[in-house]
Amino acid sequence: MGDIASLIFKRLGYGLITLLVISIIIFFMVELLPGDIAQAVLGQGATEENLAALREEMGLNKPAVVRYLEWLSGAVVGNFGESIVTGERVSSVITERFINTLFLAAYAAVIAVPFAITLGVIVALLRNTVFDRVANVLTLTSISSPEFFLGYILILYLSVKAQMFPAIASLSADMTFLELLHRTFLPALTLVLVVTAHMMRMTRAAIINLLASPYIEMARLKGTPPWKVIVKHALPNAWAPIINVVALNLAYLITGVVLVEVVFVYPGIGQSLVDAVSKRDFPVVQACCLIFAATFILLNLAADVGAILTNPRLRHPK
Amino acid sequence: MTDTSAIAPGLKKDVLLKIRDLKIEGFTGETWVPIIKGVDLTLHRGEVMGLIGESGAGKSTIGAAAMGYARDGTRISDGSIEFDGIELTTSTEGEKRALRGARIAYVAQSAAASFNPSHKLIDQYTEAPLQYRIQKRLEAQEDAIELYERLRLPNPGEIGFRYPHQVSGGQLQRAMTAMAMSCRPDLIIFDEPTTALDVTTQIEVLAAIRDIVDQFNTAAIYITHDLAVVAQMADTIKVLLKGEEVEEASTEVMLKSPKEDYTKSLWAVRSFERPQKPRPENATPLISVQNVDASYTGGDKVLDDVSFDIYEGMTVAVVGESGSGKSTTARCITGLLPPSSGQILFKGEPLPPKYTDRSKDQLRQSQMIYQMADTALNPKVRISEIIGRPAQFYSGLKGTALKSRVDELLDLIELEPSKYYDRFPPELSGGQKQRIGIARALAAEPTFIICDEVTSALDQLVAEGILRLLDRLQKELNLAYMFITHDLATVRAIADEVVVMQHGKVVEQGPKTEMFKPPHHPYTDLLLSSVPEMDPNWLTTLLEERGVDNVGEAADV
């Protein structure tokens, strides 16, 4: 197991380096955006003196490298500076919203991952039957429809017509957990529809890919029933590719929710990012991007480790 | 088992498996073509029948059909398969499944690939007994441990709790035989169970299989392409050719007086032998491996002080079991794996250790031919390009000069240029693919070729053709060969000198005639005496000489 621990540390190290590179890219990309921050803050009517004073105050006159290092050293301890627009601390604005996004992602994942994998196993078992084809067509349809479209369809049928769920997923502090689940059900369902197809198809492909293996034939020739051949003999060896796709989709649930949040007016981090971009609130944009990058890196790391842990050769060395 | 009187006469009459006019078809992507063209087979209780033939003869297909099983892409199109009164061709999947594992069991060719890597051996053993509710888990485990002991596996109480990758190939094959025995079936299909093993390991598996089949009076179909092996195992032998039966007779009759010409040709296969050449006098060796140590990244030493010379126009056979360092030595010579110490000389000049540092002329001198022509040739590239590329790369040939060079090379390997020039590797047979591999090596105009188990994936008749071709090319082009093999019959046929390797060291080397004459190094002796012989009593005699507990891994010297 010592090997695995050192491997995880190594991957973590690589992850940190990647994050550092990304932080440089994010910072300087934002620098390259046209427009003057001071001008944006003070508006067209500002005088030259006011602008100069603000630039001095915000440290905009210092060289970019110095400002990057200051920003980075703050970011490391969770201090992303203050929002240009509201003057609030970026971290306090973002934290709550990020937690909301995480909640929605977790809600969708808890439904989507088991559903997708189970469905994948079932279509692998019933491969090339009508059920397999129908499941493929439906999931493909859902993955190829734009999320906002799916969202509006769900609103139309489940909210406007059937009146089962609210169309707007606004949150308030005094909600019970059940109320919360009820109110955020439609955005979560939209996300489930978007990510299921990918995971299901990978599960199906990974299992079917193994069905030609000699040990699967051996299991069949031992009289093992077909469902057990899939669940007991194929699935345990198919985890590595499945985990990778699951991780990618989990990352998407966090970083790709902008549209869904807008459709359902859900106060998540995606909304903050959109607002911040339109208002040229650069500290918020940078913080959001960095959080998204970190999420991607962490989930990919988790996928790597997961793939290693499901490999018996690595779990049980000679 | 060759002693037919050991089977009680009453049992002998009792028919267990009756196959009549079996026809099986395979799907080629467009149409169904016949693979088995009407084969009959009768097997009695407790009888062991050997099915032999070249690859493509349909041995394994018949073996699977005996379980009512048609592999993916095949179907049983006609005939009847009657197992103990049950007609399998008309049974439902459920009825057939109930027989598999319980009454008919299967032992596959590669135990390493046929055990599920995710489960412990003993859990795979207990699967069938639990499935059929014959035993409770603990009972089944105890039973497994008893069988492991009977099959002479080391640490029988503990070995089952390991994962497949933690156990050696020979042990896995015995564990698989134990697994097949788990429900005490009436019939076991052994599908080339020792083909993937070293000769020394093969013996212990053969002995174990023979014992256990005897003890439980299990009937068996033993599928193999190795005549000497089948002679040890079977009561009767059936010879197959391209999906049809050639002849069937008791083992003794079959070995002594085969009737059909095809059977005789199989028996005569090991006839090719070329005279041994002496070393040229006062010559510098073409390739000289000097005190080479090597290891893979961070690992233990795989080669330890390996030295030998290869002279111009000579064949040096490097023999040893898998893992003895034969192929690693080849990798060092070609520069794929730089040695950690020692050096490789070419005509007395040291070669740079890494192939990237070698000049084009140094690179062209040593070429390789691989074991699996299937994977060594790019299936999407035309033959003309496979052979033409090295000719273009090393000799700078272009246009019509290149085309005539490729034609010339195809002529050399006895394939008609006009027919093969534009074809793709998957359209060729195994032997033809290996010939293309040879042509590709020749295209560089080398003086030295490493042949890495080039005949072990081929049928004996085809392999013989390849050996003859290599011999002719050697004479015509004055090539030196380093012939890596674990097959001592091949060594006898083609080698001038022999290098024996074990655990990364050279244990013995010398001219072939000396190497095949005693006294040997104990390891050479073990290797030589482990090669199965046609005599049906060979295994019995050998086991008596060595003692049953003294074969295979136990006989490590």
mmCIF file of N, CA, C and O in Angstrom, chain B residues 332-384:
data_model
loop_
_atom_site.group_PDB
_atom_site.id
_atom_site.type_symbol
_atom_site.label_atom_id
_atom_site.label_comp_id
_atom_site.label_asym_id
_atom_site.label_seq_id
_atom_site.Cartn_x
_atom_site.Cartn_y
_atom_site.Cartn_z
ATOM 1 N N CYS B 332 19.097 -6.024 -25.519
ATOM 2 C CA CYS B 332 20.389 -5.358 -25.293
ATOM 3 C C CYS B 332 21.179 -5.274 -26.595
ATOM 4 O O CYS B 332 21.792 -4.253 -26.900
ATOM 5 N N ILE B 333 21.160 -6.383 -27.372
ATOM 6 C CA ILE B 333 21.939 -6.400 -28.607
ATOM 7 C C ILE B 333 21.401 -5.358 -29.592
ATOM 8 O O ILE B 333 22.148 -4.642 -30.233
ATOM 9 N N THR B 334 20.076 -5.256 -29.675
ATOM 10 C CA THR B 334 19.498 -4.305 -30.628
ATOM 11 C C THR B 334 19.539 -2.873 -30.114
ATOM 12 O O THR B 334 19.209 -1.951 -30.847
ATOM 13 N N GLY B 335 19.916 -2.700 -28.836
ATOM 14 C CA GLY B 335 20.013 -1.350 -28.303
ATOM 15 C C GLY B 335 18.711 -0.812 -27.742
ATOM 16 O O GLY B 335 18.613 0.348 -27.369
ATOM 17 N N LEU B 336 17.678 -1.657 -27.681
ATOM 18 C CA LEU B 336 16.412 -1.196 -27.104
ATOM 19 C C LEU B 336 16.536 -1.011 -25.602
ATOM 20 O O LEU B 336 15.878 -0.180 -25.000
ATOM 21 N N LEU B 337 17.382 -1.856 -24.993
ATOM 22 C CA LEU B 337 17.600 -1.759 -23.553
ATOM 23 C C LEU B 337 19.100 -1.637 -23.314
ATOM 24 O O LEU B 337 19.821 -2.617 -23.427
ATOM 25 N N PRO B 338 19.590 -0.433 -23.019
ATOM 26 C CA PRO B 338 21.029 -0.288 -22.804
ATOM 27 C C PRO B 338 21.449 -1.108 -21.578
ATOM 28 O O PRO B 338 20.802 -1.034 -20.541
ATOM 29 N N PRO B 339 22.524 -1.908 -21.722
ATOM 30 C CA PRO B 339 22.970 -2.700 -20.570
ATOM 31 C C PRO B 339 23.477 -1.792 -19.446
ATOM 32 O O PRO B 339 23.970 -0.688 -19.700
ATOM 33 N N SER B 340 23.346 -2.239 -18.198
ATOM 34 C CA SER B 340 23.855 -1.422 -17.089
ATOM 35 C C SER B 340 25.361 -1.578 -16.951
ATOM 36 O O SER B 340 26.043 -0.706 -16.421
ATOM 37 N N SER B 341 25.897 -2.721 -17.407
ATOM 38 C CA SER B 341 27.354 -2.804 -17.556
ATOM 39 C C SER B 341 27.658 -3.838 -18.628
ATOM 40 O O SER B 341 26.780 -4.605 -19.017
ATOM 41 N N GLY B 342 28.932 -3.858 -19.081
ATOM 42 C CA GLY B 342 29.294 -4.750 -20.173
ATOM 43 C C GLY B 342 29.047 -4.087 -21.510
ATOM 44 O O GLY B 342 28.543 -2.960 -21.569
ATOM 45 N N GLN B 343 29.404 -4.765 -22.604
ATOM 46 C CA GLN B 343 29.223 -4.146 -23.912
ATOM 47 C C GLN B 343 28.924 -5.168 -24.997
ATOM 48 O O GLN B 343 29.099 -6.370 -24.818
ATOM 49 N N ILE B 344 28.443 -4.654 -26.113
ATOM 50 C CA ILE B 344 28.151 -5.480 -27.282
ATOM 51 C C ILE B 344 29.123 -5.050 -28.376
ATOM 52 O O ILE B 344 29.210 -3.867 -28.703
ATOM 53 N N LEU B 345 29.890 -6.015 -28.923
ATOM 54 C CA LEU B 345 30.816 -5.689 -30.011
ATOM 55 C C LEU B 345 30.243 -6.182 -31.327
ATOM 56 O O LEU B 345 29.643 -7.259 -31.394
ATOM 57 N N PHE B 346 30.428 -5.372 -32.380
ATOM 58 C CA PHE B 346 30.068 -5.810 -33.721
ATOM 59 C C PHE B 346 31.345 -5.825 -34.545
ATOM 60 O O PHE B 346 31.972 -4.789 -34.738
ATOM 61 N N LYS B 347 31.747 -6.999 -34.998
ATOM 62 C CA LYS B 347 33.029 -7.194 -35.695
ATOM 63 C C LYS B 347 34.175 -6.542 -34.913
ATOM 64 O O LYS B 347 35.014 -5.855 -35.483
ATOM 65 N N GLY B 348 34.142 -6.702 -33.606
ATOM 66 C CA GLY B 348 35.212 -6.185 -32.775
ATOM 67 C C GLY B 348 35.074 -4.743 -32.352
ATOM 68 O O GLY B 348 35.797 -4.267 -31.481
ATOM 69 N N GLU B 349 34.111 -4.023 -32.972
ATOM 70 C CA GLU B 349 33.910 -2.615 -32.615
ATOM 71 C C GLU B 349 32.752 -2.510 -31.620
ATOM 72 O O GLU B 349 31.693 -3.078 -31.877
ATOM 73 N N PRO B 350 32.928 -1.796 -30.517
ATOM 74 C CA PRO B 350 31.798 -1.668 -29.586
ATOM 75 C C PRO B 350 30.651 -0.879 -30.219
ATOM 76 O O PRO B 350 30.864 0.133 -30.886
ATOM 77 N N LEU B 351 29.421 -1.376 -30.011
ATOM 78 C CA LEU B 351 28.231 -0.677 -30.484
ATOM 79 C C LEU B 351 27.761 0.276 -29.392
ATOM 80 O O LEU B 351 27.836 -0.060 -28.215
ATOM 81 N N PRO B 352 27.284 1.487 -29.764
ATOM 82 C CA PRO B 352 26.717 2.356 -28.742
ATOM 83 C C PRO B 352 25.573 1.621 -28.044
ATOM 84 O O PRO B 352 24.797 0.925 -28.690
ATOM 85 N N PRO B 353 25.469 1.766 -26.705
ATOM 86 C CA PRO B 353 24.456 0.988 -25.990
ATOM 87 C C PRO B 353 23.024 1.314 -26.402
ATOM 88 O O PRO B 353 22.177 0.445 -26.404
ATOM 89 N N LYS B 354 22.754 2.593 -26.747
ATOM 90 C CA LYS B 354 21.382 2.935 -27.105
ATOM 91 C C LYS B 354 21.214 2.970 -28.613
ATOM 92 O O LYS B 354 22.065 3.469 -29.324
ATOM 93 N N TYR B 355 20.088 2.434 -29.102
ATOM 94 C CA TYR B 355 19.908 2.367 -30.546
ATOM 95 C C TYR B 355 19.840 3.761 -31.172
ATOM 96 O O TYR B 355 20.206 3.965 -32.320
ATOM 97 N N THR B 356 19.423 4.765 -30.374
ATOM 98 C CA THR B 356 19.328 6.115 -30.930
ATOM 99 C C THR B 356 20.712 6.679 -31.246
ATOM 100 O O THR B 356 20.847 7.606 -32.042
ATOM 101 N N ASP B 357 21.745 6.123 -30.584
ATOM 102 C CA ASP B 357 23.103 6.617 -30.823
ATOM 103 C C ASP B 357 23.811 5.852 -31.945
ATOM 104 O O ASP B 357 24.956 6.127 -32.271
ATOM 105 N N ARG B 358 23.137 4.825 -32.478
ATOM 106 C CA ARG B 358 23.806 4.017 -33.503
ATOM 107 C C ARG B 358 23.578 4.618 -34.882
ATOM 108 O O ARG B 358 22.534 5.211 -35.144
ATOM 109 N N SER B 359 24.552 4.402 -35.752
ATOM 110 C CA SER B 359 24.422 4.925 -37.110
ATOM 111 C C SER B 359 23.485 4.026 -37.901
ATOM 112 O O SER B 359 23.208 2.899 -37.515
ATOM 113 N N LYS B 360 23.012 4.525 -39.021
ATOM 114 C CA LYS B 360 22.096 3.764 -39.857
ATOM 115 C C LYS B 360 22.737 2.433 -40.260
ATOM 116 O O LYS B 360 22.077 1.409 -40.291
ATOM 117 N N ASP B 361 24.025 2.476 -40.542
ATOM 118 C CA ASP B 361 24.694 1.265 -40.979
ATOM 119 C C ASP B 361 24.782 0.242 -39.849
ATOM 120 O O ASP B 361 24.651 -0.955 -40.065
ATOM 121 N N GLN B 362 25.005 0.749 -38.617
ATOM 122 C CA GLN B 362 25.038 -0.172 -37.474
ATOM 123 C C GLN B 362 23.660 -0.778 -37.242
ATOM 124 O O GLN B 362 23.526 -1.955 -36.914
ATOM 125 N N LEU B 363 22.624 0.075 -37.423
ATOM 126 C CA LEU B 363 21.262 -0.395 -37.187
ATOM 127 C C LEU B 363 20.846 -1.472 -38.196
ATOM 128 O O LEU B 363 20.203 -2.439 -37.847
ATOM 129 N N ARG B 364 21.274 -1.282 -39.447
ATOM 130 C CA ARG B 364 20.819 -2.220 -40.477
ATOM 131 C C ARG B 364 21.403 -3.607 -40.275
ATOM 132 O O ARG B 364 20.832 -4.583 -40.717
ATOM 133 N N GLN B 365 22.535 -3.685 -39.598
ATOM 134 C CA GLN B 365 23.235 -4.968 -39.455
ATOM 135 C C GLN B 365 22.432 -5.987 -38.659
ATOM 136 O O GLN B 365 22.503 -7.169 -38.904
ATOM 137 N N SER B 366 21.710 -5.526 -37.628
ATOM 138 C CA SER B 366 20.968 -6.503 -36.841
ATOM 139 C C SER B 366 19.475 -6.219 -36.937
ATOM 140 O O SER B 366 19.024 -5.124 -36.625
ATOM 141 N N GLN B 367 18.730 -7.196 -37.394
ATOM 142 C CA GLN B 367 17.287 -7.087 -37.557
ATOM 143 C C GLN B 367 16.601 -8.143 -36.706
ATOM 144 O O GLN B 367 17.238 -9.077 -36.232
ATOM 145 N N MET B 368 15.301 -7.945 -36.506
ATOM 146 C CA MET B 368 14.571 -8.895 -35.666
ATOM 147 C C MET B 368 13.379 -9.500 -36.395
ATOM 148 O O MET B 368 12.726 -8.849 -37.195
ATOM 149 N N ILE B 369 13.082 -10.755 -36.050
ATOM 150 C CA ILE B 369 11.839 -11.397 -36.476
ATOM 151 C C ILE B 369 11.139 -11.812 -35.181
ATOM 152 O O ILE B 369 11.778 -12.334 -34.270
ATOM 153 N N TYR B 370 9.835 -11.561 -35.140
ATOM 154 C CA TYR B 370 9.139 -11.726 -33.864
ATOM 155 C C TYR B 370 8.297 -12.991 -33.831
ATOM 156 O O TYR B 370 7.950 -13.565 -34.856
ATOM 157 N N GLN B 371 7.928 -13.353 -32.589
ATOM 158 C CA GLN B 371 7.118 -14.553 -32.386
ATOM 159 C C GLN B 371 5.734 -14.415 -33.023
ATOM 160 O O GLN B 371 5.302 -15.262 -33.777
ATOM 161 N N MET B 372 5.059 -13.308 -32.670
ATOM 162 C CA MET B 372 3.693 -13.156 -33.143
ATOM 163 C C MET B 372 3.689 -12.288 -34.395
ATOM 164 O O MET B 372 3.662 -11.069 -34.301
ATOM 165 N N ALA B 373 3.694 -12.939 -35.557
ATOM 166 C CA ALA B 373 3.651 -12.172 -36.795
ATOM 167 C C ALA B 373 2.363 -11.358 -36.867
ATOM 168 O O ALA B 373 2.315 -10.302 -37.483
ATOM 169 N N ASP B 374 1.328 -11.865 -36.202
ATOM 170 C CA ASP B 374 0.043 -11.164 -36.176
ATOM 171 C C ASP B 374 0.174 -9.748 -35.652
ATOM 172 O O ASP B 374 -0.390 -8.816 -36.201
ATOM 173 N N THR B 375 0.888 -9.599 -34.547
ATOM 174 C CA THR B 375 0.986 -8.293 -33.922
ATOM 175 C C THR B 375 2.200 -7.523 -34.409
ATOM 176 O O THR B 375 2.263 -6.313 -34.239
ATOM 177 N N ALA B 376 3.150 -8.216 -35.017
ATOM 178 C CA ALA B 376 4.355 -7.522 -35.465
ATOM 179 C C ALA B 376 4.170 -6.855 -36.823
ATOM 180 O O ALA B 376 4.989 -6.052 -37.233
ATOM 181 N N LEU B 377 3.095 -7.181 -37.518
ATOM 182 C CA LEU B 377 2.832 -6.540 -38.802
ATOM 183 C C LEU B 377 1.618 -5.631 -38.650
ATOM 184 O O LEU B 377 0.608 -6.035 -38.097
ATOM 185 N N ASN B 378 1.726 -4.420 -39.136
ATOM 186 C CA ASN B 378 0.606 -3.496 -39.092
ATOM 187 C C ASN B 378 -0.495 -3.978 -40.043
ATOM 188 O O ASN B 378 -0.271 -4.070 -41.245
ATOM 189 N N PRO B 379 -1.668 -4.289 -39.482
ATOM 190 C CA PRO B 379 -2.712 -4.890 -40.326
ATOM 191 C C PRO B 379 -3.248 -3.944 -41.397
ATOM 192 O O PRO B 379 -3.901 -4.383 -42.334
ATOM 193 N N LYS B 380 -2.999 -2.646 -41.269
ATOM 194 C CA LYS B 380 -3.586 -1.677 -42.205
ATOM 195 C C LYS B 380 -2.600 -1.246 -43.282
ATOM 196 O O LYS B 380 -2.841 -0.280 -43.994
ATOM 197 N N VAL B 381 -1.439 -1.885 -43.333
ATOM 198 C CA VAL B 381 -0.430 -1.475 -44.299
ATOM 199 C C VAL B 381 -0.213 -2.604 -45.298
ATOM 200 O O VAL B 381 -0.181 -3.779 -44.938
ATOM 201 N N ARG B 382 -0.089 -2.224 -46.583
ATOM 202 C CA ARG B 382 0.098 -3.231 -47.620
ATOM 203 C C ARG B 382 1.461 -3.903 -47.485
ATOM 204 O O ARG B 382 2.422 -3.294 -47.030
ATOM 205 N N ILE B 383 1.504 -5.181 -47.951
ATOM 206 C CA ILE B 383 2.748 -5.957 -47.900
ATOM 207 C C ILE B 383 3.882 -5.176 -48.564
ATOM 208 O O ILE B 383 4.992 -5.092 -48.049
ATOM 209 N N SER B 384 3.576 -4.564 -49.716
ATOM 210 C CA SER B 384 4.631 -3.859 -50.456
ATOM 211 C C SER B 384 5.252 -2.761 -49.600
ATOM 212 O O SER B 384 6.452 -2.513 -49.666
#
